[in-house]
PDB file of C-alpha atoms in Angstrom:
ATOM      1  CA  UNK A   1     113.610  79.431 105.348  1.00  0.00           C
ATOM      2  CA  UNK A   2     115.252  76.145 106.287  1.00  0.00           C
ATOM      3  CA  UNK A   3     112.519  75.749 109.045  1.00  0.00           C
ATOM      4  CA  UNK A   4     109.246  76.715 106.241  1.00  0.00           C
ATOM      5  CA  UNK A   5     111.174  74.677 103.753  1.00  0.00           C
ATOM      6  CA  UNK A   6     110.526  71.209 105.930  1.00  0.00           C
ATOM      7  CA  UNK A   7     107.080  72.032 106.848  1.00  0.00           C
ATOM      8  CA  UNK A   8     105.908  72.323 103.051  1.00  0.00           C
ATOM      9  CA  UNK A   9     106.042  70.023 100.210  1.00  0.00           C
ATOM     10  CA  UNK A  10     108.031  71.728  97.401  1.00  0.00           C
ATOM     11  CA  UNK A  11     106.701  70.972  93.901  1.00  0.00           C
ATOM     12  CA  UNK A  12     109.764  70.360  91.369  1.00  0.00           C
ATOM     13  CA  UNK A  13     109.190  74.347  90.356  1.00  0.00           C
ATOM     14  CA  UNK A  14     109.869  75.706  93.947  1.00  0.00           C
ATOM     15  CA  UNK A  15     112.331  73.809  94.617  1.00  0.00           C
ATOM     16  CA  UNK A  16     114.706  74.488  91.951  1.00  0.00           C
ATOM     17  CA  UNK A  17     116.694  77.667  91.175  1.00  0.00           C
ATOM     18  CA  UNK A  18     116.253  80.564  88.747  1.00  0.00           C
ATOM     19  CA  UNK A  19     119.475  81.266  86.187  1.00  0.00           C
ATOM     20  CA  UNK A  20     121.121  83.294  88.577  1.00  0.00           C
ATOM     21  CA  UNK A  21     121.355  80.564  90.831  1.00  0.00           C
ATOM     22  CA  UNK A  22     118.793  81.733  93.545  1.00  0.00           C
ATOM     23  CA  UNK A  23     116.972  79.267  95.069  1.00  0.00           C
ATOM     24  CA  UNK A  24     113.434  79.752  93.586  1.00  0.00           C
ATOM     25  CA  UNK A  25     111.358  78.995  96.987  1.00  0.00           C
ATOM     26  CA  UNK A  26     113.036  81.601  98.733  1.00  0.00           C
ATOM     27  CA  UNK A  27     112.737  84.444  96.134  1.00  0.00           C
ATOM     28  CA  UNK A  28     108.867  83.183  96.148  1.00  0.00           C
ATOM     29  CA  UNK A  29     109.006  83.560 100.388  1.00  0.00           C
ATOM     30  CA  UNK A  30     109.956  86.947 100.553  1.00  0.00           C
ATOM     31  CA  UNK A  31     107.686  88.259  97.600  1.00  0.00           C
ATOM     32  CA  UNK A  32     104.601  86.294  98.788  1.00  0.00           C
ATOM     33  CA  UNK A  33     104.979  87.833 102.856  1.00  0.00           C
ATOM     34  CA  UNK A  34     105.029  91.691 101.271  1.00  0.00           C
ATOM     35  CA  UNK A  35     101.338  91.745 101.863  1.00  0.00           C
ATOM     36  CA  UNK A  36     101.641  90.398 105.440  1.00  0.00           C
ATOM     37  CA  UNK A  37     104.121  93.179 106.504  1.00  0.00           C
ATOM     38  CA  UNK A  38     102.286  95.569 104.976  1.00  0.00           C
ATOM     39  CA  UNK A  39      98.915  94.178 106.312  1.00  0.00           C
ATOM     40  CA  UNK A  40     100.547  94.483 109.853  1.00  0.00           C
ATOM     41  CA  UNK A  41     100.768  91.517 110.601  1.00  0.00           C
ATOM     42  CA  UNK A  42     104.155  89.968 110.134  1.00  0.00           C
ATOM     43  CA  UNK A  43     107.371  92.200 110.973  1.00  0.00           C
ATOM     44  CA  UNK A  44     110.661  91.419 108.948  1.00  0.00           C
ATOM     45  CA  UNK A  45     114.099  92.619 111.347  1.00  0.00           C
ATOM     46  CA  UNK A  46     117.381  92.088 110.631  1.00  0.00           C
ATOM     47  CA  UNK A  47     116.541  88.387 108.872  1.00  0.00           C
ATOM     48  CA  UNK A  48     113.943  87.606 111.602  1.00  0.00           C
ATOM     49  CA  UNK A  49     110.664  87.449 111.126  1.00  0.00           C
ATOM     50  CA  UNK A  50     107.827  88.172 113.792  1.00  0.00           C
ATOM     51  CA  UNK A  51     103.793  87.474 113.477  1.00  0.00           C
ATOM     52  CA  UNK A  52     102.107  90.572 114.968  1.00  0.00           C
ATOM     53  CA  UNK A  53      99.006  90.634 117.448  1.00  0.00           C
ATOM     54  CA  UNK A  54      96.966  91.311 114.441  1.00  0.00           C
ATOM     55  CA  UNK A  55      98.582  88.344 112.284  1.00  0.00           C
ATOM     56  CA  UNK A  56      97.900  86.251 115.388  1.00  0.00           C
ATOM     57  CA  UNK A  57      94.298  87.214 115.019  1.00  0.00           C
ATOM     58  CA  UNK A  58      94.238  87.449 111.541  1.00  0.00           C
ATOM     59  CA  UNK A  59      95.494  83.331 111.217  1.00  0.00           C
ATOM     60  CA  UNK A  60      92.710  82.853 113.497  1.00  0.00           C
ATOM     61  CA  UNK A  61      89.652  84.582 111.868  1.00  0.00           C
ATOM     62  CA  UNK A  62      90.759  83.296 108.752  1.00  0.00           C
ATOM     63  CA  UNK A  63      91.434  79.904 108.828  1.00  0.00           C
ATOM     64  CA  UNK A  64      91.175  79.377 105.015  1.00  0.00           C
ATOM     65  CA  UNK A  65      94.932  79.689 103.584  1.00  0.00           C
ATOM     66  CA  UNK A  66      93.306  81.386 100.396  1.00  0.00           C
ATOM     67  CA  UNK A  67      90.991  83.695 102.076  1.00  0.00           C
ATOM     68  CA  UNK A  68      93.879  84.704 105.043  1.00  0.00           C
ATOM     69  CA  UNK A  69      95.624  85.710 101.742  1.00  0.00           C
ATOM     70  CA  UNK A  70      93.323  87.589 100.111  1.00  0.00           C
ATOM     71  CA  UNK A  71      93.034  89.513 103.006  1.00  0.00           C
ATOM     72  CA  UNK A  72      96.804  90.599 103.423  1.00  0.00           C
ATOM     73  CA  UNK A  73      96.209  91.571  99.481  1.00  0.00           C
ATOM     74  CA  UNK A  74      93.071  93.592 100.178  1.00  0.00           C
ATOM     75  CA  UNK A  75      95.076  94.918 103.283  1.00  0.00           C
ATOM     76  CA  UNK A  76      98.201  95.797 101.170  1.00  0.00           C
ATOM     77  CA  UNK A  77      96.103  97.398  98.332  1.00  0.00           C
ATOM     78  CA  UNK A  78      94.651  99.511 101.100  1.00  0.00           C
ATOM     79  CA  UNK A  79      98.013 100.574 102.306  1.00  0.00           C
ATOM     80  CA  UNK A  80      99.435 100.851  98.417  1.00  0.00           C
ATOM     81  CA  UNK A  81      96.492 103.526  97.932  1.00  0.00           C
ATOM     82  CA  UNK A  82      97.477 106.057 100.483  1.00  0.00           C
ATOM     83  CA  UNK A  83     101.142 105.695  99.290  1.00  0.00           C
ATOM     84  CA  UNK A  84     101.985 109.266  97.262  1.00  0.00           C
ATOM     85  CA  UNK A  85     102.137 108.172  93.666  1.00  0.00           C
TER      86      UNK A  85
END
């Protein structure tokens, strides 16, 4: 996180903490990479985090931050669907 943390500007929001005293921006992290683990292309294990083959090529094919998310969500969806109910 530390690493992310100085490689992004935090707005105010982000970078403050939630009443339970959890930093916000981390909570916001983990949420946001579901879709990439379950897109296949990030692996989370034991607190270290890995970019797959496919997230190597995914980051390349879409260079667009919105459209490389979209993607993970269309991805996830896909996966979420073939989940039993």
């Amino acid at each position: 996180m530390e690493t992310l943390e100085a490689h992004v500007k935090l707005s105010p929001y982000e970078a403050g903490s939630y009443e339970s005293g959890d930093r916000r921006f981390d909570k916001i992290v983990r949420f946001a990479t579901v879709d990439c683990v379950k897109a296949g292309w990030l692996v989370k294990q034991k607190g270290v985090w890995f970019v797959t083959e496919a997230g190597k090529q995914a980051f390349t094919s879409f260079p667009d931050p919105e459209a490389f998310y979209r993607e993970a969500v269309r991805l996830y969806n896909l996966w979420k669907s073939g989940q039993p109910a």
